[in-house]
Amino acid sequence: MINIYCSGGCYLDVDMSYDAMLHILQDDIINENYFIEFNFADGTKGAVRKKHVNGVCESYE
């Protein structure tokens, strides 16, 4: 589980590993305008543009 901090003050609790998200963010092949898709802990889905992710941290909630 990770927390994603996005532009505009949005804060998301996401069911994804820190390493997987860091790989996506550091990968120059994935355009900054592409959406990163993920699942929330309750099973619902979401997406955010790569360029709007400002920070990521692990969470153990």
mmCIF file of C-alpha atoms in Angstrom:
data_model
loop_
_atom_site.group_PDB
_atom_site.id
_atom_site.type_symbol
_atom_site.label_atom_id
_atom_site.label_comp_id
_atom_site.label_asym_id
_atom_site.label_seq_id
_atom_site.Cartn_x
_atom_site.Cartn_y
_atom_site.Cartn_z
ATOM 1 C CA MET A 1 0.000 0.000 0.000
ATOM 2 C CA ILE A 2 1.276 3.492 -0.867
ATOM 3 C CA ASN A 3 0.155 7.086 -0.481
ATOM 4 C CA ILE A 4 0.272 9.268 -3.584
ATOM 5 C CA TYR A 5 0.448 13.058 -3.305
ATOM 6 C CA CYS A 6 -0.834 14.817 -6.420
ATOM 7 C CA SER A 7 -1.098 18.333 -7.834
ATOM 8 C CA GLY A 8 -3.948 20.345 -6.393
ATOM 9 C CA GLY A 9 -3.544 18.781 -2.951
ATOM 10 C CA CYS A 10 -5.092 15.412 -3.791
ATOM 11 C CA TYR A 11 -3.948 12.569 -1.508
ATOM 12 C CA LEU A 12 -4.643 8.932 -2.468
ATOM 13 C CA ASP A 13 -4.260 5.635 -0.566
ATOM 14 C CA VAL A 14 -3.465 3.112 -3.305
ATOM 15 C CA ASP A 15 -3.036 -0.668 -3.363
ATOM 16 C CA MET A 16 0.296 -0.741 -5.244
ATOM 17 C CA SER A 17 3.870 -1.379 -4.198
ATOM 18 C CA TYR A 18 6.266 1.503 -3.694
ATOM 19 C CA ASP A 19 8.782 -0.131 -6.057
ATOM 20 C CA ALA A 20 6.209 -0.510 -8.851
ATOM 21 C CA MET A 21 5.143 3.144 -8.617
ATOM 22 C CA LEU A 22 8.740 4.382 -8.450
ATOM 23 C CA HIS A 23 9.566 2.360 -11.580
ATOM 24 C CA ILE A 24 6.617 3.942 -13.434
ATOM 25 C CA LEU A 25 7.628 7.452 -12.352
ATOM 26 C CA GLN A 26 11.302 6.985 -13.292
ATOM 27 C CA ASP A 27 10.568 5.320 -16.645
ATOM 28 C CA ASP A 28 11.098 7.873 -19.432
ATOM 29 C CA ILE A 29 9.308 5.616 -21.943
ATOM 30 C CA ILE A 30 5.997 6.267 -20.168
ATOM 31 C CA ASN A 31 4.910 9.751 -21.257
ATOM 32 C CA GLU A 32 4.086 12.257 -18.502
ATOM 33 C CA ASN A 33 0.591 12.741 -19.977
ATOM 34 C CA TYR A 34 -0.332 9.044 -19.645
ATOM 35 C CA PHE A 35 -2.577 7.890 -16.837
ATOM 36 C CA ILE A 36 -1.272 5.596 -14.103
ATOM 37 C CA GLU A 37 -4.068 3.173 -13.219
ATOM 38 C CA PHE A 38 -4.406 1.668 -9.749
ATOM 39 C CA ASN A 39 -6.777 0.018 -7.274
ATOM 40 C CA PHE A 40 -7.897 1.383 -3.945
ATOM 41 C CA ALA A 41 -7.935 -0.866 -0.866
ATOM 42 C CA ASP A 42 -11.720 -1.338 -1.199
ATOM 43 C CA GLY A 43 -11.348 -2.706 -4.758
ATOM 44 C CA THR A 44 -12.470 0.411 -6.645
ATOM 45 C CA LYS A 45 -10.248 1.745 -9.413
ATOM 46 C CA GLY A 46 -8.708 5.103 -10.253
ATOM 47 C CA ALA A 47 -6.125 6.811 -12.429
ATOM 48 C CA VAL A 48 -3.943 9.921 -12.303
ATOM 49 C CA ARG A 49 -1.751 11.542 -14.929
ATOM 50 C CA LYS A 50 1.908 10.742 -14.368
ATOM 51 C CA LYS A 51 2.895 14.430 -14.442
ATOM 52 C CA HIS A 52 0.525 15.209 -11.536
ATOM 53 C CA VAL A 53 2.220 12.840 -9.066
ATOM 54 C CA ASN A 54 4.300 14.963 -6.691
ATOM 55 C CA GLY A 55 5.281 12.342 -4.124
ATOM 56 C CA VAL A 56 4.885 8.738 -2.992
ATOM 57 C CA CYS A 57 5.434 6.983 0.332
ATOM 58 C CA GLU A 58 4.789 3.533 1.764
ATOM 59 C CA SER A 59 1.836 3.021 4.064
ATOM 60 C CA TYR A 60 1.019 0.156 6.417
ATOM 61 C CA GLU A 61 -2.632 0.985 7.077
#
